[in-house]
Amino acid sequence: MARRRPACVAMAVDAFAMRIEAAAREHPSLAAPLAKRFTKAVVAGRRIEALRAARELVELLGVTRTLTTVSPVVMELLALAGLLDENPTNDSFAWVTLTGGVPTTDPLFGLPAALIRHLNPGPGRAERCEADAMLARVLARSGNDIVRYIDDISALGNHGLALLRRIDCTDGATRYVLLLPGTSFGRLSNSTPQDLVGAFDALLRTDTTYSRSARQVLVRAGVPEGAELMIVGHSLGGITAMNLACDLDFVSTYRLTHVVTVGSPIDTKRPVDPTTRIVSLVNQHDVIPGLDGRGPASAHDTPDSWVECAWLDETYDYPLSHAPQAYADTLRRGEVPHRDRVNRLITRYDGEIVGNQPYLVRDK
């Protein structure tokens, strides 16, 4: 005798199925027969059939194109898998994906925030260092332009560097820009805050080794209290930028005017200071921004005061679609109008760059 689903789970499954069906109208690749077979098997809870369909998709398209194909509904698929498996710990994130709210577990295994915190215990540290030749060349041609900022982040890499910039602005004020790169996917955990454990920790909490390291950058540099600051971050760097915006002590010390995130899952976080301008850049073929439970098929909206610049760029498959270079290339080509729009929002940082100081950021 088949086991019946609880009514609430059955209704949730129907809701996710309708989301996937609606997304297929905007993303025709989801309506292809094999992709449709895969999503229907996930909705029905037929795991063996879903695995077979996924394997056939990979054989036909390759891993990266398969991930790109399902990226618009990947959070719905993960939520369905969580609701319909035998593991009760990952149900919580599924309900967040459906109804909104702040996640308290990671989206894959249902690990609670308290456990992930213990896996990421460092106090956070920052030390000045010198730019290598390649980074120095990139920084030499930088300016107050979102594409240049993303180029700079790309040159910093994701092996434990951040950058603090000092600008003598055209209105006579001195302002600062903090650049925070994203996650290193080489190992689950390493000696820097830019690791996978740090990414899950930052998704669920605001006080992390990366946010503490970023504060140490400003302290080490002697940035005066009350100074105006913009933070630009990619992926985990963008989450960390939002975590700092959520920190009352931080925004009481520095005037955080702008947070610009690139490919970051930040939609469940809210800045303490409502005047902080939040700008989020999202390629809808990038899986990572949906890890907060809000993907392209989600009905949840961001606050009216936020500026979300979203587009669909099929030039790169995932994971290349998540790379800072891919975001910079899309904006540079001018196929979407967001470069000029973002640059108009950050004109108060126009001026002469008088300092570019890289910092090593470490867990301890």
Short mmCIF file of C-alpha atoms in Angstrom, two decimals:
data_model
loop_
_atom_site.label_atom_id
_atom_site.label_comp_id
_atom_site.label_asym_id
_atom_site.label_seq_id
_atom_site.Cartn_x
_atom_site.Cartn_y
_atom_site.Cartn_z
CA MET A 1 0.00 0.00 0.00
CA ALA A 2 1.49 3.37 -1.07
CA ARG A 3 2.31 5.78 1.70
CA ARG A 4 0.21 8.93 1.55
CA ARG A 5 1.84 12.30 1.93
CA PRO A 6 0.70 14.66 4.69
CA ALA A 7 -1.65 17.30 3.33
CA CYS A 8 0.82 20.14 3.94
CA VAL A 9 3.57 18.30 2.04
CA ALA A 10 1.21 17.46 -0.82
CA MET A 11 0.22 21.13 -1.12
CA ALA A 12 3.87 22.19 -1.02
CA VAL A 13 4.73 19.71 -3.78
CA ASP A 14 1.89 21.07 -5.91
CA ALA A 15 3.14 24.62 -5.34
CA PHE A 16 6.68 23.73 -6.37
CA ALA A 17 5.35 21.87 -9.42
CA MET A 18 3.45 24.98 -10.52
CA ARG A 19 6.59 27.09 -10.08
CA ILE A 20 8.58 24.71 -12.26
CA GLU A 21 5.84 24.69 -14.90
CA ALA A 22 5.74 28.50 -14.92
CA ALA A 23 9.53 28.71 -15.18
CA ALA A 24 9.50 26.40 -18.21
CA ARG A 25 7.48 29.01 -20.11
CA GLU A 26 10.29 31.54 -19.68
CA HIS A 27 13.13 29.03 -20.00
CA PRO A 28 12.34 26.74 -22.97
CA SER A 29 15.23 24.40 -22.17
CA LEU A 30 13.21 23.21 -19.15
CA ALA A 31 10.40 22.18 -21.49
CA ALA A 32 12.62 19.84 -23.53
CA PRO A 33 11.42 16.22 -23.18
CA LEU A 34 14.36 14.90 -21.17
CA ALA A 35 14.48 17.91 -18.82
CA LYS A 36 10.72 17.65 -18.33
CA ARG A 37 11.04 13.96 -17.55
CA PHE A 38 13.65 14.77 -14.91
CA THR A 39 11.64 17.52 -13.19
CA LYS A 40 8.45 15.43 -13.24
CA ALA A 41 10.27 12.53 -11.60
CA VAL A 42 11.57 14.83 -8.84
CA VAL A 43 8.06 16.24 -8.27
CA ALA A 44 6.64 12.72 -8.07
CA GLY A 45 9.32 11.63 -5.62
CA ARG A 46 10.53 8.89 -7.98
CA ARG A 47 14.22 9.10 -7.14
CA ILE A 48 15.43 6.20 -9.30
CA GLU A 49 13.68 7.61 -12.35
CA ALA A 50 15.01 11.09 -11.55
CA LEU A 51 18.56 9.75 -11.32
CA ARG A 52 18.18 7.96 -14.65
CA ALA A 53 16.84 11.08 -16.32
CA ALA A 54 19.64 13.17 -14.80
CA ARG A 55 22.22 10.68 -16.08
CA GLU A 56 20.73 10.82 -19.58
CA LEU A 57 20.74 14.62 -19.44
CA VAL A 58 24.43 14.60 -18.52
CA GLU A 59 25.20 12.11 -21.31
CA LEU A 60 23.37 14.34 -23.80
CA LEU A 61 24.42 17.80 -22.62
CA GLY A 62 27.39 17.35 -20.31
CA VAL A 63 27.53 18.28 -16.63
CA THR A 64 27.84 22.05 -17.03
CA ARG A 65 25.03 22.42 -19.59
CA THR A 66 22.78 20.19 -17.46
CA LEU A 67 23.37 22.40 -14.43
CA THR A 68 22.65 25.47 -16.56
CA THR A 69 19.45 23.89 -17.88
CA VAL A 70 18.00 23.27 -14.41
CA SER A 71 19.49 26.40 -12.79
CA PRO A 72 16.23 28.45 -12.95
CA VAL A 73 14.49 25.87 -10.74
CA VAL A 74 17.39 24.32 -8.85
CA MET A 75 16.12 25.59 -5.48
CA GLU A 76 12.67 24.13 -6.12
CA LEU A 77 14.27 20.79 -7.04
CA LEU A 78 16.44 20.81 -3.91
CA ALA A 79 13.42 21.70 -1.78
CA LEU A 80 11.38 18.88 -3.27
CA ALA A 81 14.20 16.42 -2.70
CA GLY A 82 14.39 17.56 0.92
CA LEU A 83 10.66 17.30 1.54
CA LEU A 84 10.30 13.88 -0.04
CA ASP A 85 13.34 12.09 1.37
CA GLU A 86 13.65 10.34 4.73
CA ASN A 87 15.87 13.02 6.27
CA PRO A 88 13.76 15.38 8.43
CA THR A 89 16.61 17.83 9.08
CA ASN A 90 16.57 19.32 5.57
CA ASP A 91 12.81 20.00 5.55
CA SER A 92 13.27 23.42 7.16
CA PHE A 93 15.07 24.91 4.18
CA ALA A 94 12.40 23.54 1.85
CA TRP A 95 9.72 25.49 3.73
CA VAL A 96 11.86 28.64 3.60
CA THR A 97 12.15 28.17 -0.16
CA LEU A 98 8.38 27.89 -0.41
CA THR A 99 7.17 30.58 1.97
CA GLY A 100 10.15 32.90 2.50
CA GLY A 101 11.90 33.72 5.72
CA VAL A 102 15.40 33.34 7.09
CA PRO A 103 17.06 29.92 6.68
CA THR A 104 18.42 28.22 9.79
CA THR A 105 19.97 25.20 8.06
CA ASP A 106 22.17 24.74 5.02
CA PRO A 107 20.28 24.05 1.77
CA LEU A 108 21.84 20.66 1.02
CA PHE A 109 22.07 18.52 4.16
CA GLY A 110 20.01 20.42 6.72
CA LEU A 111 23.00 21.12 8.96
CA PRO A 112 21.97 23.66 11.64
CA ALA A 113 23.62 27.06 11.89
CA ALA A 114 25.05 26.25 15.34
CA LEU A 115 26.94 23.25 13.98
CA ILE A 116 28.35 25.16 11.02
CA ARG A 117 29.44 27.92 13.40
CA HIS A 118 31.56 25.40 15.30
CA LEU A 119 33.17 24.32 12.03
CA ASN A 120 34.14 27.94 11.31
CA PRO A 121 35.49 29.16 14.69
CA GLY A 122 38.35 31.55 13.83
CA PRO A 123 38.41 35.09 15.25
CA GLY A 124 39.34 36.54 11.85
CA ARG A 125 42.60 38.29 11.03
CA ALA A 126 43.89 40.73 8.40
CA GLU A 127 47.49 41.58 7.49
CA ARG A 128 48.82 44.05 4.94
CA CYS A 129 50.57 42.56 1.91
CA GLU A 130 51.93 43.69 -1.44
CA ALA A 131 50.17 43.26 -4.78
CA ASP A 132 51.84 40.90 -7.21
CA ALA A 133 52.62 42.08 -10.75
CA MET A 134 49.33 40.89 -12.28
CA LEU A 135 47.17 42.43 -9.55
CA ALA A 136 49.15 45.67 -9.72
CA ARG A 137 48.53 45.93 -13.50
CA VAL A 138 44.79 45.45 -13.05
CA LEU A 139 44.57 47.95 -10.19
CA ALA A 140 46.53 50.54 -12.20
CA ARG A 141 43.69 50.83 -14.73
CA SER A 142 40.83 50.69 -12.21
CA GLY A 143 38.26 53.37 -11.50
CA ASN A 144 34.80 53.99 -10.08
CA ASP A 145 33.04 51.66 -12.50
CA ILE A 146 31.24 48.44 -11.61
CA VAL A 147 33.01 46.49 -14.36
CA ARG A 148 36.40 47.68 -13.09
CA TYR A 149 35.48 46.70 -9.54
CA ILE A 150 34.55 43.19 -10.69
CA ASP A 151 37.80 43.00 -12.69
CA ASP A 152 39.69 43.94 -9.53
CA ILE A 153 37.90 41.23 -7.52
CA SER A 154 38.72 38.70 -10.23
CA ALA A 155 42.40 39.67 -10.05
CA LEU A 156 42.38 39.32 -6.24
CA GLY A 157 41.39 35.67 -6.65
CA ASN A 158 39.76 33.64 -3.89
CA HIS A 159 42.78 32.46 -1.93
CA GLY A 160 42.56 34.87 0.98
CA LEU A 161 42.95 38.44 -0.32
CA ALA A 162 40.79 41.53 0.12
CA LEU A 163 41.47 45.11 -0.98
CA LEU A 164 40.86 48.49 0.64
CA ARG A 165 40.81 51.52 -1.67
CA ARG A 166 41.05 55.16 -0.62
CA ILE A 167 39.59 57.78 -2.95
CA ASP A 168 39.91 61.57 -2.90
CA CYS A 169 36.46 62.24 -4.31
CA THR A 170 35.48 65.10 -6.59
CA ASP A 171 33.44 66.76 -3.85
CA GLY A 172 36.52 67.01 -1.61
CA ALA A 173 35.66 64.11 0.71
CA THR A 174 37.83 61.05 1.31
CA ARG A 175 35.91 57.81 0.91
CA TYR A 176 36.79 54.12 0.99
CA VAL A 177 35.88 51.04 -1.05
CA LEU A 178 36.33 47.52 0.31
CA LEU A 179 36.53 44.69 -2.26
CA LEU A 180 35.68 41.18 -1.04
CA PRO A 181 36.19 38.14 -3.32
CA GLY A 182 34.15 34.96 -3.13
CA THR A 183 34.59 31.31 -2.28
CA SER A 184 37.46 28.98 -3.00
CA PHE A 185 35.96 25.63 -4.05
CA GLY A 186 39.20 23.67 -3.77
CA ARG A 187 38.59 22.36 -0.24
CA LEU A 188 35.72 22.25 2.21
CA SER A 189 37.78 24.24 4.72
CA ASN A 190 41.12 26.04 4.56
CA SER A 191 43.07 28.67 6.49
CA THR A 192 41.14 31.57 4.94
CA PRO A 193 37.54 32.67 5.54
CA GLN A 194 36.91 32.23 1.80
CA ASP A 195 36.07 28.51 1.99
CA LEU A 196 32.90 26.43 1.64
CA VAL A 197 32.33 26.16 5.38
CA GLY A 198 32.60 29.94 5.57
CA ALA A 199 30.08 30.28 2.74
CA PHE A 200 27.41 28.19 4.49
CA ASP A 201 28.16 29.98 7.78
CA ALA A 202 27.75 33.40 6.16
CA LEU A 203 24.50 32.32 4.52
CA LEU A 204 22.97 31.46 7.91
CA ARG A 205 24.63 33.96 10.28
CA THR A 206 26.02 37.51 10.20
CA ASP A 207 29.00 37.25 12.57
CA THR A 208 31.54 35.07 10.75
CA THR A 209 35.30 34.79 10.32
CA TYR A 210 35.05 36.67 7.01
CA SER A 211 33.04 39.55 8.46
CA ARG A 212 35.44 39.79 11.40
CA SER A 213 38.42 39.73 9.03
CA ALA A 214 36.84 42.50 6.95
CA ARG A 215 36.41 44.64 10.07
CA GLN A 216 40.08 44.01 10.87
CA VAL A 217 41.04 45.37 7.44
CA LEU A 218 39.45 48.72 8.31
CA VAL A 219 41.00 48.75 11.78
CA ARG A 220 44.47 47.91 10.46
CA ALA A 221 44.17 50.62 7.83
CA GLY A 222 43.18 53.24 10.39
CA VAL A 223 39.94 54.14 8.62
CA PRO A 224 38.44 56.87 10.84
CA GLU A 225 35.10 56.44 12.54
CA GLY A 226 32.31 57.98 10.52
CA ALA A 227 34.15 57.54 7.21
CA GLU A 228 31.97 56.78 4.21
CA LEU A 229 32.42 53.28 2.83
CA MET A 230 31.19 51.20 -0.09
CA ILE A 231 31.64 47.41 -0.11
CA VAL A 232 31.64 45.45 -3.37
CA GLY A 233 31.60 41.67 -3.02
CA HIS A 234 31.32 38.63 -5.26
CA SER A 235 29.53 35.48 -4.09
CA LEU A 236 30.60 34.90 -0.45
CA GLY A 237 32.13 38.38 -0.50
CA GLY A 238 28.71 39.83 -1.27
CA ILE A 239 27.09 37.83 1.53
CA THR A 240 29.78 39.14 3.88
CA ALA A 241 29.14 42.70 2.72
CA MET A 242 25.46 42.27 3.61
CA ASN A 243 26.38 40.70 6.94
CA LEU A 244 28.39 43.82 7.77
CA ALA A 245 25.39 45.93 6.76
CA CYS A 246 23.34 43.89 9.27
CA ASP A 247 25.86 44.60 12.07
CA LEU A 248 24.69 47.52 14.25
CA ASP A 249 28.16 48.04 15.73
CA PHE A 250 29.75 48.17 12.27
CA VAL A 251 27.31 50.67 10.76
CA SER A 252 27.53 52.76 13.94
CA THR A 253 31.30 52.98 13.43
CA TYR A 254 31.41 53.54 9.66
CA ARG A 255 28.96 55.19 7.28
CA LEU A 256 28.16 52.29 4.98
CA THR A 257 26.62 54.06 1.99
CA HIS A 258 26.52 51.25 -0.59
CA VAL A 259 26.66 47.47 -0.75
CA VAL A 260 27.08 46.05 -4.26
CA THR A 261 26.84 42.26 -4.55
CA VAL A 262 27.68 40.13 -7.58
CA GLY A 263 26.19 36.64 -7.79
CA SER A 264 25.39 36.52 -4.06
CA PRO A 265 22.45 34.93 -2.17
CA ILE A 266 21.51 37.90 0.03
CA ASP A 267 17.75 38.21 -0.25
CA THR A 268 16.95 37.05 3.31
CA LYS A 269 19.22 39.69 4.89
CA ARG A 270 18.24 43.25 5.77
CA PRO A 271 20.61 46.17 6.51
CA VAL A 272 20.38 47.89 9.87
CA ASP A 273 20.61 51.33 8.26
CA PRO A 274 17.73 51.79 5.81
CA THR A 275 19.70 54.45 3.93
CA THR A 276 22.38 51.95 2.86
CA ARG A 277 21.92 51.46 -0.88
CA ILE A 278 21.77 47.75 -1.77
CA VAL A 279 22.58 46.78 -5.36
CA SER A 280 22.42 43.10 -6.37
CA LEU A 281 23.68 41.79 -9.73
CA VAL A 282 22.30 38.37 -10.69
CA ASN A 283 22.72 36.19 -13.77
CA GLN A 284 19.72 33.87 -13.71
CA HIS A 285 21.88 31.06 -15.13
CA ASP A 286 24.02 31.27 -12.00
CA VAL A 287 22.94 28.75 -9.37
CA ILE A 288 24.60 30.41 -6.37
CA PRO A 289 22.34 33.50 -5.90
CA GLY A 290 19.39 31.15 -5.32
CA LEU A 291 20.95 29.41 -2.32
CA ASP A 292 19.04 31.74 0.01
CA GLY A 293 15.85 30.02 -1.16
CA ARG A 294 14.88 32.66 -3.71
CA GLY A 295 15.52 31.60 -7.28
CA PRO A 296 14.20 32.91 -10.62
CA ALA A 297 10.99 30.89 -10.15
CA SER A 298 10.35 32.25 -6.66
CA ALA A 299 7.51 34.62 -5.89
CA HIS A 300 9.35 36.42 -3.09
CA ASP A 301 10.31 40.04 -3.77
CA THR A 302 13.18 42.14 -2.50
CA PRO A 303 12.52 45.43 -0.67
CA ASP A 304 11.44 48.33 -2.87
CA SER A 305 14.54 50.31 -1.90
CA TRP A 306 16.90 47.64 -3.27
CA VAL A 307 18.16 47.68 -6.83
CA GLU A 308 18.26 44.18 -8.31
CA CYS A 309 19.78 43.95 -11.77
CA ALA A 310 18.93 40.49 -13.11
CA TRP A 311 19.47 39.07 -16.57
CA LEU A 312 19.70 35.78 -18.43
CA ASP A 313 23.08 35.24 -20.11
CA GLU A 314 23.50 31.87 -21.83
CA THR A 315 27.10 32.59 -22.91
CA TYR A 316 28.52 30.63 -19.99
CA ASP A 317 27.36 27.38 -18.44
CA TYR A 318 27.47 26.93 -14.68
CA PRO A 319 29.95 27.07 -12.90
CA LEU A 320 31.56 29.57 -15.31
CA SER A 321 28.34 31.61 -15.18
CA HIS A 322 29.15 32.30 -11.51
CA ALA A 323 32.70 33.54 -12.14
CA PRO A 324 33.33 37.27 -11.68
CA GLN A 325 34.84 37.35 -15.18
CA ALA A 326 31.51 36.20 -16.63
CA TYR A 327 29.63 38.99 -14.85
CA ALA A 328 32.19 41.57 -15.97
CA ASP A 329 32.07 40.35 -19.58
CA THR A 330 28.27 40.57 -19.73
CA LEU A 331 28.25 44.11 -18.34
CA ARG A 332 31.18 45.16 -20.54
CA ARG A 333 29.51 43.95 -23.75
CA GLY A 334 26.57 46.24 -23.08
CA GLU A 335 23.95 43.60 -23.84
CA VAL A 336 22.19 44.57 -20.61
CA PRO A 337 21.82 48.20 -19.47
CA HIS A 338 22.94 47.63 -15.90
CA ARG A 339 26.51 48.96 -16.10
CA ASP A 340 25.42 52.56 -16.59
CA ARG A 341 22.60 52.16 -14.08
CA VAL A 342 24.91 50.94 -11.31
CA ASN A 343 27.57 53.54 -12.14
CA ARG A 344 24.99 56.30 -11.75
CA LEU A 345 24.22 55.02 -8.25
CA ILE A 346 27.86 55.18 -7.09
CA THR A 347 28.94 58.58 -8.50
CA ARG A 348 29.74 59.90 -5.01
CA TYR A 349 32.86 57.70 -5.23
CA ASP A 350 34.11 59.43 -8.41
CA GLY A 351 37.56 60.88 -7.89
CA GLU A 352 41.26 60.04 -7.72
CA ILE A 353 42.38 56.71 -6.30
CA VAL A 354 45.12 57.55 -3.79
CA GLY A 355 45.51 54.15 -2.16
CA ASN A 356 45.09 50.48 -3.09
CA GLN A 357 46.11 48.22 -0.21
CA PRO A 358 45.69 44.43 -0.43
CA TYR A 359 45.23 42.46 2.79
CA LEU A 360 45.65 38.80 3.60
CA VAL A 361 42.54 37.62 5.44
CA ARG A 362 42.82 34.53 7.61
CA ASP A 363 40.66 32.54 10.01
CA LYS A 364 43.18 32.94 12.85
#
